[in-house]
Amino acid sequence: MRIEGADRRRVPARVLLRGEPDGWHCVVVDDSGAERRSDFAGAGIRWQTGRASDPEPPWWHRRLCETAEGLREAIAERLTDATFREFGAEAVITWFAVDEPVAWEGLVTLQEADPARFPGRVAPYVITLEPGRGALLPGADLLFSTQAPDAWTALATVAERCGTPPPKASLLCGWADHRSVRVGRGRLALSTDRGEDCVERLAEIFGTRGPGWSGNPEMRLRLDGVDLLDEPACDVVALFRDLGHEVVRRGRTARLADLLFSTQAPDAWTALATVAERCGT
């Protein structure tokens, strides 16, 4: 794609991601060879222990892989948003491992703007929450009576429908299993637990979406007609309090006991919404 009239010195061409002992950073290189460096907060690639002689644990390599994957995802989102603001185009990065998992290089190509950037062009992906019962998805229901294999099948169907990678499993304390998929730039996650009958069933539905553009498609988490992810969690809690629901706070989590629903905000502009466990929790 050619950008007419653009200052080509500002058009990104390559991206470098590096992990070092004291942290991670990325460098964006434009067509003229000029570089812009950004440093990421957080730990570096060196295993930190009380003794320098302590070896890296077996899981440390996997942790570095996950960190690098998350950073590549964040870089891609930031770069394409900046490119859209400046040029009205999307920046797509094709990544290559230089020294996996700590060194990566990405080649940048420009594409036409995603139609979901423009209101009304792409229908949102609406998840209707039914506290104590589950959630209604386009073409599927996720009820708390759903057994684990069927829940994972439904989650895989969501990923296929949204054109995103298949469900990703991760360890989450307190649950038998936990898997998630991307919906646009949001994430839908399911947790399962074993009941008294020893059958593993769906136990929690969790949705999150960061600030800025919501991706294609936009994920909406709807409860009683309210789009929970459109506003900061504190505003959502205030709304339901005004509607007469009892709010019980525990740290940064606010629980609406009568709805079996909780919401949490790690910062001012992200809302997380969770349908709590089956009745009685």
PDB file of C-alpha atoms in Angstrom:
ATOM      1  CA  MET A   1       0.000   0.000   0.000  1.00  0.00           C
ATOM      2  CA  ARG A   2       1.338   3.419  -0.955  1.00  0.00           C
ATOM      3  CA  ILE A   3       0.608   6.482   1.172  1.00  0.00           C
ATOM      4  CA  GLU A   4       0.319   9.548  -1.040  1.00  0.00           C
ATOM      5  CA  GLY A   5       1.843  12.705   0.369  1.00  0.00           C
ATOM      6  CA  ALA A   6       3.209  11.021   3.496  1.00  0.00           C
ATOM      7  CA  ASP A   7       6.537  11.972   4.995  1.00  0.00           C
ATOM      8  CA  ARG A   8       8.288   8.672   4.295  1.00  0.00           C
ATOM      9  CA  ARG A   9      10.844   9.319   6.985  1.00  0.00           C
ATOM     10  CA  ARG A  10       8.071   8.572   9.462  1.00  0.00           C
ATOM     11  CA  VAL A  11       6.704   5.421   7.846  1.00  0.00           C
ATOM     12  CA  PRO A  12       7.745   2.404   9.981  1.00  0.00           C
ATOM     13  CA  ALA A  13       9.693  -0.317   8.198  1.00  0.00           C
ATOM     14  CA  ARG A  14      11.121  -2.604  10.898  1.00  0.00           C
ATOM     15  CA  VAL A  15      10.652  -3.314  14.592  1.00  0.00           C
ATOM     16  CA  LEU A  16      13.220  -4.830  16.936  1.00  0.00           C
ATOM     17  CA  LEU A  17      12.326  -6.387  20.298  1.00  0.00           C
ATOM     18  CA  ARG A  18      15.106  -7.231  22.722  1.00  0.00           C
ATOM     19  CA  GLY A  19      15.189  -8.653  26.217  1.00  0.00           C
ATOM     20  CA  GLU A  20      18.186  -7.763  28.372  1.00  0.00           C
ATOM     21  CA  PRO A  21      19.122  -8.556  31.978  1.00  0.00           C
ATOM     22  CA  ASP A  22      17.626  -5.297  33.239  1.00  0.00           C
ATOM     23  CA  GLY A  23      14.516  -5.157  31.046  1.00  0.00           C
ATOM     24  CA  TRP A  24      12.911  -5.274  27.601  1.00  0.00           C
ATOM     25  CA  HIS A  25      12.872  -2.606  24.893  1.00  0.00           C
ATOM     26  CA  CYS A  26      11.777  -2.155  21.310  1.00  0.00           C
ATOM     27  CA  VAL A  27      13.171  -0.055  18.476  1.00  0.00           C
ATOM     28  CA  VAL A  28      11.042   1.150  15.553  1.00  0.00           C
ATOM     29  CA  VAL A  29      13.069   1.836  12.411  1.00  0.00           C
ATOM     30  CA  ASP A  30      11.545   3.956   9.647  1.00  0.00           C
ATOM     31  CA  ASP A  31      12.321   3.945   5.914  1.00  0.00           C
ATOM     32  CA  SER A  32      15.137   6.454   6.336  1.00  0.00           C
ATOM     33  CA  GLY A  33      16.843   4.347   8.996  1.00  0.00           C
ATOM     34  CA  ALA A  34      15.933   6.638  11.886  1.00  0.00           C
ATOM     35  CA  GLU A  35      15.265   4.785  15.133  1.00  0.00           C
ATOM     36  CA  ARG A  36      12.883   5.348  18.027  1.00  0.00           C
ATOM     37  CA  ARG A  37      13.435   3.330  21.184  1.00  0.00           C
ATOM     38  CA  SER A  38      10.854   2.505  23.849  1.00  0.00           C
ATOM     39  CA  ASP A  39      11.615   0.769  27.138  1.00  0.00           C
ATOM     40  CA  PHE A  40       9.109  -1.503  28.855  1.00  0.00           C
ATOM     41  CA  ALA A  41       8.594  -1.544  32.588  1.00  0.00           C
ATOM     42  CA  GLY A  42       9.149  -4.798  34.404  1.00  0.00           C
ATOM     43  CA  ALA A  43      11.786  -7.432  34.972  1.00  0.00           C
ATOM     44  CA  GLY A  44      14.465  -8.435  32.509  1.00  0.00           C
ATOM     45  CA  ILE A  45      15.470 -11.827  31.193  1.00  0.00           C
ATOM     46  CA  ARG A  46      17.800 -12.760  34.041  1.00  0.00           C
ATOM     47  CA  TRP A  47      16.417 -15.080  36.722  1.00  0.00           C
ATOM     48  CA  GLN A  48      16.548 -13.075  39.951  1.00  0.00           C
ATOM     49  CA  THR A  49      17.315 -15.009  43.123  1.00  0.00           C
ATOM     50  CA  GLY A  50      18.993 -14.390  46.421  1.00  0.00           C
ATOM     51  CA  ARG A  51      22.119 -16.195  45.237  1.00  0.00           C
ATOM     52  CA  ALA A  52      23.900 -15.649  41.937  1.00  0.00           C
ATOM     53  CA  SER A  53      24.718 -19.353  41.699  1.00  0.00           C
ATOM     54  CA  ASP A  54      21.073 -20.468  41.742  1.00  0.00           C
ATOM     55  CA  PRO A  55      20.087 -22.002  38.372  1.00  0.00           C
ATOM     56  CA  GLU A  56      17.065 -20.890  36.378  1.00  0.00           C
ATOM     57  CA  PRO A  57      13.966 -22.957  37.206  1.00  0.00           C
ATOM     58  CA  PRO A  58      12.558 -25.184  34.438  1.00  0.00           C
ATOM     59  CA  TRP A  59       9.578 -22.872  33.897  1.00  0.00           C
ATOM     60  CA  TRP A  60      11.647 -19.700  33.377  1.00  0.00           C
ATOM     61  CA  HIS A  61      12.095 -20.238  29.625  1.00  0.00           C
ATOM     62  CA  ARG A  62       8.332 -20.604  29.222  1.00  0.00           C
ATOM     63  CA  ARG A  63       7.844 -17.409  31.194  1.00  0.00           C
ATOM     64  CA  LEU A  64      10.210 -15.539  28.854  1.00  0.00           C
ATOM     65  CA  CYS A  65       8.297 -16.893  25.852  1.00  0.00           C
ATOM     66  CA  GLU A  66       5.012 -15.642  27.307  1.00  0.00           C
ATOM     67  CA  THR A  67       6.529 -12.248  28.114  1.00  0.00           C
ATOM     68  CA  ALA A  68       7.895 -11.861  24.590  1.00  0.00           C
ATOM     69  CA  GLU A  69       4.561 -12.886  23.090  1.00  0.00           C
ATOM     70  CA  GLY A  70       2.700 -10.307  25.161  1.00  0.00           C
ATOM     71  CA  LEU A  71       5.173  -7.577  24.230  1.00  0.00           C
ATOM     72  CA  ARG A  72       4.945  -8.383  20.517  1.00  0.00           C
ATOM     73  CA  GLU A  73       1.190  -8.125  20.800  1.00  0.00           C
ATOM     74  CA  ALA A  74       1.409  -4.776  22.611  1.00  0.00           C
ATOM     75  CA  ILE A  75       3.915  -3.393  20.098  1.00  0.00           C
ATOM     76  CA  ALA A  76       1.707  -4.413  17.184  1.00  0.00           C
ATOM     77  CA  GLU A  77      -1.318  -2.675  18.685  1.00  0.00           C
ATOM     78  CA  ARG A  78       0.546   0.527  19.519  1.00  0.00           C
ATOM     79  CA  LEU A  79       2.245   0.735  16.134  1.00  0.00           C
ATOM     80  CA  THR A  80      -0.872   0.137  14.077  1.00  0.00           C
ATOM     81  CA  ASP A  81      -2.821   2.670  16.157  1.00  0.00           C
ATOM     82  CA  ALA A  82      -0.101   5.279  15.608  1.00  0.00           C
ATOM     83  CA  THR A  83       0.040   4.494  11.889  1.00  0.00           C
ATOM     84  CA  PHE A  84      -3.719   4.807  11.590  1.00  0.00           C
ATOM     85  CA  ARG A  85      -3.691   8.172  13.358  1.00  0.00           C
ATOM     86  CA  GLU A  86      -0.931   9.529  11.118  1.00  0.00           C
ATOM     87  CA  PHE A  87      -1.660   7.896   7.770  1.00  0.00           C
ATOM     88  CA  GLY A  88      -5.110   6.279   7.961  1.00  0.00           C
ATOM     89  CA  ALA A  89      -3.578   2.833   7.406  1.00  0.00           C
ATOM     90  CA  GLU A  90      -2.884  -0.275   9.478  1.00  0.00           C
ATOM     91  CA  ALA A  91       0.651  -1.476  10.231  1.00  0.00           C
ATOM     92  CA  VAL A  92       1.016  -5.258  10.123  1.00  0.00           C
ATOM     93  CA  ILE A  93       4.147  -6.787  11.654  1.00  0.00           C
ATOM     94  CA  THR A  94       5.557 -10.131  10.498  1.00  0.00           C
ATOM     95  CA  TRP A  95       7.825 -11.359  13.290  1.00  0.00           C
ATOM     96  CA  PHE A  96      10.960 -13.483  12.979  1.00  0.00           C
ATOM     97  CA  ALA A  97      12.920 -14.970  15.866  1.00  0.00           C
ATOM     98  CA  VAL A  98      16.532 -13.780  15.999  1.00  0.00           C
ATOM     99  CA  ASP A  99      17.377 -15.438  19.311  1.00  0.00           C
ATOM    100  CA  GLU A 100      14.209 -16.992  20.663  1.00  0.00           C
ATOM    101  CA  PRO A 101      12.718 -16.032  23.044  1.00  0.00           C
ATOM    102  CA  VAL A 102      14.664 -12.846  23.845  1.00  0.00           C
ATOM    103  CA  ALA A 103      15.354 -11.250  20.445  1.00  0.00           C
ATOM    104  CA  TRP A 104      12.850 -10.631  17.635  1.00  0.00           C
ATOM    105  CA  GLU A 105      12.714  -8.633  14.420  1.00  0.00           C
ATOM    106  CA  GLY A 106       9.520  -7.640  12.659  1.00  0.00           C
ATOM    107  CA  LEU A 107       8.962  -6.406   9.112  1.00  0.00           C
ATOM    108  CA  VAL A 108       6.206  -3.809   8.779  1.00  0.00           C
ATOM    109  CA  THR A 109       3.746  -3.638   5.897  1.00  0.00           C
ATOM    110  CA  LEU A 110       0.882  -1.187   5.526  1.00  0.00           C
ATOM    111  CA  GLN A 111      -2.681  -2.178   4.752  1.00  0.00           C
ATOM    112  CA  GLU A 112      -6.006  -0.470   4.255  1.00  0.00           C
ATOM    113  CA  ALA A 113      -7.710   0.675   7.439  1.00  0.00           C
ATOM    114  CA  ASP A 114      -9.749  -1.967   9.252  1.00  0.00           C
ATOM    115  CA  PRO A 115     -13.450  -1.311   8.565  1.00  0.00           C
ATOM    116  CA  ALA A 116     -14.151  -1.721  12.294  1.00  0.00           C
ATOM    117  CA  ARG A 117     -12.312   1.587  12.810  1.00  0.00           C
ATOM    118  CA  PHE A 118     -15.412   3.299  11.473  1.00  0.00           C
ATOM    119  CA  PRO A 119     -18.636   3.186  13.541  1.00  0.00           C
ATOM    120  CA  GLY A 120     -21.403   1.054  12.113  1.00  0.00           C
ATOM    121  CA  ARG A 121     -19.254  -0.820   9.597  1.00  0.00           C
ATOM    122  CA  VAL A 122     -18.767  -4.035  11.618  1.00  0.00           C
ATOM    123  CA  ALA A 123     -21.260  -5.528  14.063  1.00  0.00           C
ATOM    124  CA  PRO A 124     -19.946  -5.972  17.629  1.00  0.00           C
ATOM    125  CA  TYR A 125     -19.612  -9.360  19.298  1.00  0.00           C
ATOM    126  CA  VAL A 126     -22.177  -9.132  22.085  1.00  0.00           C
ATOM    127  CA  ILE A 127     -22.014 -11.427  25.114  1.00  0.00           C
ATOM    128  CA  THR A 128     -25.138 -11.195  27.254  1.00  0.00           C
ATOM    129  CA  LEU A 129     -24.467 -12.115  30.872  1.00  0.00           C
ATOM    130  CA  GLU A 130     -27.085 -13.904  32.938  1.00  0.00           C
ATOM    131  CA  PRO A 131     -25.737 -13.978  36.519  1.00  0.00           C
ATOM    132  CA  GLY A 132     -26.146 -17.330  38.194  1.00  0.00           C
ATOM    133  CA  ARG A 133     -27.001 -18.956  34.867  1.00  0.00           C
ATOM    134  CA  GLY A 134     -24.181 -18.173  32.445  1.00  0.00           C
ATOM    135  CA  ALA A 135     -23.920 -16.158  29.246  1.00  0.00           C
ATOM    136  CA  LEU A 136     -25.525 -16.020  25.817  1.00  0.00           C
ATOM    137  CA  LEU A 137     -23.114 -15.756  22.885  1.00  0.00           C
ATOM    138  CA  PRO A 138     -23.843 -15.329  19.181  1.00  0.00           C
ATOM    139  CA  GLY A 139     -24.858 -18.814  18.102  1.00  0.00           C
ATOM    140  CA  ALA A 140     -24.052 -20.477  21.428  1.00  0.00           C
ATOM    141  CA  ASP A 141     -24.929 -20.555  25.122  1.00  0.00           C
ATOM    142  CA  LEU A 142     -22.431 -20.928  27.949  1.00  0.00           C
ATOM    143  CA  LEU A 143     -24.379 -22.101  30.964  1.00  0.00           C
ATOM    144  CA  PHE A 144     -22.925 -23.119  34.300  1.00  0.00           C
ATOM    145  CA  SER A 145     -24.363 -26.589  33.687  1.00  0.00           C
ATOM    146  CA  THR A 146     -22.050 -26.938  30.668  1.00  0.00           C
ATOM    147  CA  GLN A 147     -19.456 -29.674  31.091  1.00  0.00           C
ATOM    148  CA  ALA A 148     -15.828 -28.757  30.476  1.00  0.00           C
ATOM    149  CA  PRO A 149     -15.361 -30.399  27.029  1.00  0.00           C
ATOM    150  CA  ASP A 150     -18.419 -28.580  25.682  1.00  0.00           C
ATOM    151  CA  ALA A 151     -17.235 -25.293  27.182  1.00  0.00           C
ATOM    152  CA  TRP A 152     -13.849 -25.605  25.445  1.00  0.00           C
ATOM    153  CA  THR A 153     -15.570 -26.477  22.174  1.00  0.00           C
ATOM    154  CA  ALA A 154     -17.713 -23.357  22.471  1.00  0.00           C
ATOM    155  CA  LEU A 155     -14.633 -21.256  23.201  1.00  0.00           C
ATOM    156  CA  ALA A 156     -12.862 -22.680  20.142  1.00  0.00           C
ATOM    157  CA  THR A 157     -15.910 -21.780  18.069  1.00  0.00           C
ATOM    158  CA  VAL A 158     -15.674 -18.190  19.313  1.00  0.00           C
ATOM    159  CA  ALA A 159     -12.039 -18.013  18.212  1.00  0.00           C
ATOM    160  CA  GLU A 160     -12.853 -19.450  14.799  1.00  0.00           C
ATOM    161  CA  ARG A 161     -15.734 -17.038  14.308  1.00  0.00           C
ATOM    162  CA  CYS A 162     -13.600 -14.039  15.316  1.00  0.00           C
ATOM    163  CA  GLY A 163     -10.547 -15.129  13.314  1.00  0.00           C
ATOM    164  CA  THR A 164      -8.259 -15.284  16.344  1.00  0.00           C
ATOM    165  CA  PRO A 165      -5.868 -18.001  17.623  1.00  0.00           C
ATOM    166  CA  PRO A 166      -7.384 -21.065  19.349  1.00  0.00           C
ATOM    167  CA  PRO A 167      -8.033 -21.080  23.099  1.00  0.00           C
ATOM    168  CA  LYS A 168      -4.971 -20.615  25.269  1.00  0.00           C
ATOM    169  CA  ALA A 169      -4.694 -22.548  28.532  1.00  0.00           C
ATOM    170  CA  SER A 170      -3.073 -21.044  31.607  1.00  0.00           C
ATOM    171  CA  LEU A 171      -2.732 -21.899  35.273  1.00  0.00           C
ATOM    172  CA  LEU A 172      -5.145 -20.035  37.531  1.00  0.00           C
ATOM    173  CA  CYS A 173      -5.170 -21.006  41.179  1.00  0.00           C
ATOM    174  CA  GLY A 174      -8.503 -22.210  42.505  1.00  0.00           C
ATOM    175  CA  TRP A 175      -9.808 -23.631  39.222  1.00  0.00           C
ATOM    176  CA  ALA A 176      -9.554 -27.012  37.530  1.00  0.00           C
ATOM    177  CA  ASP A 177      -8.786 -25.364  34.174  1.00  0.00           C
ATOM    178  CA  HIS A 178      -8.684 -21.889  32.661  1.00  0.00           C
ATOM    179  CA  ARG A 179      -8.644 -20.999  28.955  1.00  0.00           C
ATOM    180  CA  SER A 180      -9.116 -17.798  27.002  1.00  0.00           C
ATOM    181  CA  VAL A 181      -9.495 -16.440  23.479  1.00  0.00           C
ATOM    182  CA  ARG A 182      -9.161 -13.015  21.945  1.00  0.00           C
ATOM    183  CA  VAL A 183     -12.258 -11.235  20.665  1.00  0.00           C
ATOM    184  CA  GLY A 184     -10.994  -8.207  18.799  1.00  0.00           C
ATOM    185  CA  ARG A 185      -8.692  -6.619  21.344  1.00  0.00           C
ATOM    186  CA  GLY A 186     -10.674  -7.991  24.233  1.00  0.00           C
ATOM    187  CA  ARG A 187     -10.340 -11.378  25.861  1.00  0.00           C
ATOM    188  CA  LEU A 188     -13.000 -13.890  26.853  1.00  0.00           C
ATOM    189  CA  ALA A 189     -11.932 -16.463  29.434  1.00  0.00           C
ATOM    190  CA  LEU A 190     -13.629 -19.480  30.984  1.00  0.00           C
ATOM    191  CA  SER A 191     -12.751 -21.311  34.190  1.00  0.00           C
ATOM    192  CA  THR A 192     -13.978 -24.747  35.193  1.00  0.00           C
ATOM    193  CA  ASP A 193     -14.301 -26.501  38.531  1.00  0.00           C
ATOM    194  CA  ARG A 194     -15.346 -29.912  39.795  1.00  0.00           C
ATOM    195  CA  GLY A 195     -18.637 -30.217  41.625  1.00  0.00           C
ATOM    196  CA  GLU A 196     -19.637 -32.592  44.391  1.00  0.00           C
ATOM    197  CA  ASP A 197     -20.392 -35.169  41.687  1.00  0.00           C
ATOM    198  CA  CYS A 198     -16.738 -34.877  40.518  1.00  0.00           C
ATOM    199  CA  VAL A 199     -17.872 -33.618  37.109  1.00  0.00           C
ATOM    200  CA  GLU A 200     -15.896 -30.675  35.736  1.00  0.00           C
ATOM    201  CA  ARG A 201     -18.206 -27.875  34.624  1.00  0.00           C
ATOM    202  CA  LEU A 202     -18.064 -24.228  33.636  1.00  0.00           C
ATOM    203  CA  ALA A 203     -17.751 -22.158  36.813  1.00  0.00           C
ATOM    204  CA  GLU A 204     -16.726 -18.635  35.802  1.00  0.00           C
ATOM    205  CA  ILE A 205     -16.931 -16.365  32.763  1.00  0.00           C
ATOM    206  CA  PHE A 206     -14.498 -13.485  32.558  1.00  0.00           C
ATOM    207  CA  GLY A 207     -14.177 -10.657  30.067  1.00  0.00           C
ATOM    208  CA  THR A 208     -11.699  -7.825  29.738  1.00  0.00           C
ATOM    209  CA  ARG A 209     -10.940  -5.098  27.230  1.00  0.00           C
ATOM    210  CA  GLY A 210      -8.287  -2.414  27.388  1.00  0.00           C
ATOM    211  CA  PRO A 211      -8.525   1.279  26.490  1.00  0.00           C
ATOM    212  CA  GLY A 212      -8.600   2.687  22.996  1.00  0.00           C
ATOM    213  CA  TRP A 213      -9.846   0.997  19.852  1.00  0.00           C
ATOM    214  CA  SER A 214     -11.603  -2.291  20.613  1.00  0.00           C
ATOM    215  CA  GLY A 215     -10.481  -4.219  17.552  1.00  0.00           C
ATOM    216  CA  ASN A 216     -12.470  -6.269  15.062  1.00  0.00           C
ATOM    217  CA  PRO A 217     -14.942  -7.300  16.250  1.00  0.00           C
ATOM    218  CA  GLU A 218     -15.537  -5.173  19.320  1.00  0.00           C
ATOM    219  CA  MET A 219     -16.393  -7.370  22.297  1.00  0.00           C
ATOM    220  CA  ARG A 220     -19.290  -6.135  24.384  1.00  0.00           C
ATOM    221  CA  LEU A 221     -20.186  -7.614  27.747  1.00  0.00           C
ATOM    222  CA  ARG A 222     -23.799  -6.750  28.431  1.00  0.00           C
ATOM    223  CA  LEU A 223     -25.726  -7.057  31.701  1.00  0.00           C
ATOM    224  CA  ASP A 224     -29.281  -5.751  32.078  1.00  0.00           C
ATOM    225  CA  GLY A 225     -28.787  -3.635  28.954  1.00  0.00           C
ATOM    226  CA  VAL A 226     -25.551  -2.070  30.261  1.00  0.00           C
ATOM    227  CA  ASP A 227     -22.349  -2.473  28.227  1.00  0.00           C
ATOM    228  CA  LEU A 228     -19.987  -3.153  31.118  1.00  0.00           C
ATOM    229  CA  LEU A 229     -16.736  -2.583  29.231  1.00  0.00           C
ATOM    230  CA  ASP A 230     -17.675   0.835  27.869  1.00  0.00           C
ATOM    231  CA  GLU A 231     -17.125   2.559  31.200  1.00  0.00           C
ATOM    232  CA  PRO A 232     -14.611   2.365  34.069  1.00  0.00           C
ATOM    233  CA  ALA A 233     -15.536  -0.255  36.646  1.00  0.00           C
ATOM    234  CA  CYS A 234     -16.183   2.386  39.310  1.00  0.00           C
ATOM    235  CA  ASP A 235     -18.897   3.939  37.130  1.00  0.00           C
ATOM    236  CA  VAL A 236     -20.478   0.537  36.491  1.00  0.00           C
ATOM    237  CA  VAL A 237     -20.568  -0.182  40.223  1.00  0.00           C
ATOM    238  CA  ALA A 238     -22.087   3.240  40.940  1.00  0.00           C
ATOM    239  CA  LEU A 239     -24.788   2.618  38.339  1.00  0.00           C
ATOM    240  CA  PHE A 240     -25.861  -0.686  39.847  1.00  0.00           C
ATOM    241  CA  ARG A 241     -25.726   0.786  43.345  1.00  0.00           C
ATOM    242  CA  ASP A 242     -28.093   3.533  42.181  1.00  0.00           C
ATOM    243  CA  LEU A 243     -30.371   0.808  40.829  1.00  0.00           C
ATOM    244  CA  GLY A 244     -30.648  -0.608  44.349  1.00  0.00           C
ATOM    245  CA  HIS A 245     -28.155  -3.466  44.259  1.00  0.00           C
ATOM    246  CA  GLU A 246     -26.008  -4.120  47.328  1.00  0.00           C
ATOM    247  CA  VAL A 247     -22.295  -3.609  46.675  1.00  0.00           C
ATOM    248  CA  VAL A 248     -19.711  -5.465  48.777  1.00  0.00           C
ATOM    249  CA  ARG A 249     -16.111  -4.312  48.319  1.00  0.00           C
ATOM    250  CA  ARG A 250     -13.052  -6.483  48.786  1.00  0.00           C
ATOM    251  CA  GLY A 251      -9.839  -4.763  47.783  1.00  0.00           C
ATOM    252  CA  ARG A 252     -10.222  -3.593  44.186  1.00  0.00           C
ATOM    253  CA  THR A 253     -13.099  -6.003  43.575  1.00  0.00           C
ATOM    254  CA  ALA A 254     -16.718  -4.914  43.977  1.00  0.00           C
ATOM    255  CA  ARG A 255     -19.268  -7.702  44.249  1.00  0.00           C
ATOM    256  CA  LEU A 256     -22.988  -7.406  43.594  1.00  0.00           C
ATOM    257  CA  ALA A 257     -24.135 -10.352  45.675  1.00  0.00           C
ATOM    258  CA  ASP A 258     -27.745 -10.421  44.498  1.00  0.00           C
ATOM    259  CA  LEU A 259     -26.589 -10.606  40.861  1.00  0.00           C
ATOM    260  CA  LEU A 260     -23.710 -13.041  41.531  1.00  0.00           C
ATOM    261  CA  PHE A 261     -21.565 -10.542  39.643  1.00  0.00           C
ATOM    262  CA  SER A 262     -18.265  -8.844  40.377  1.00  0.00           C
ATOM    263  CA  THR A 263     -16.261  -6.127  38.651  1.00  0.00           C
ATOM    264  CA  GLN A 264     -12.681  -5.059  39.100  1.00  0.00           C
ATOM    265  CA  ALA A 265     -10.590  -2.118  37.868  1.00  0.00           C
ATOM    266  CA  PRO A 266      -6.805  -2.323  37.971  1.00  0.00           C
ATOM    267  CA  ASP A 267      -6.618   1.248  36.732  1.00  0.00           C
ATOM    268  CA  ALA A 268      -8.785   4.175  35.760  1.00  0.00           C
ATOM    269  CA  TRP A 269      -9.559   3.206  32.193  1.00  0.00           C
ATOM    270  CA  THR A 270      -9.937  -0.562  32.140  1.00  0.00           C
ATOM    271  CA  ALA A 271     -13.085  -2.364  33.206  1.00  0.00           C
ATOM    272  CA  LEU A 272     -13.077  -6.076  33.936  1.00  0.00           C
ATOM    273  CA  ALA A 273     -16.329  -7.937  34.274  1.00  0.00           C
ATOM    274  CA  THR A 274     -16.910 -11.367  35.734  1.00  0.00           C
ATOM    275  CA  VAL A 275     -19.986 -13.509  36.112  1.00  0.00           C
ATOM    276  CA  ALA A 276     -19.347 -15.238  39.414  1.00  0.00           C
ATOM    277  CA  GLU A 277     -19.553 -18.926  40.150  1.00  0.00           C
ATOM    278  CA  ARG A 278     -22.737 -20.914  40.192  1.00  0.00           C
ATOM    279  CA  CYS A 279     -25.394 -19.940  42.707  1.00  0.00           C
ATOM    280  CA  GLY A 280     -24.333 -19.873  46.318  1.00  0.00           C
ATOM    281  CA  THR A 281     -20.921 -18.229  45.894  1.00  0.00           C
TER     282      THR A 281
END
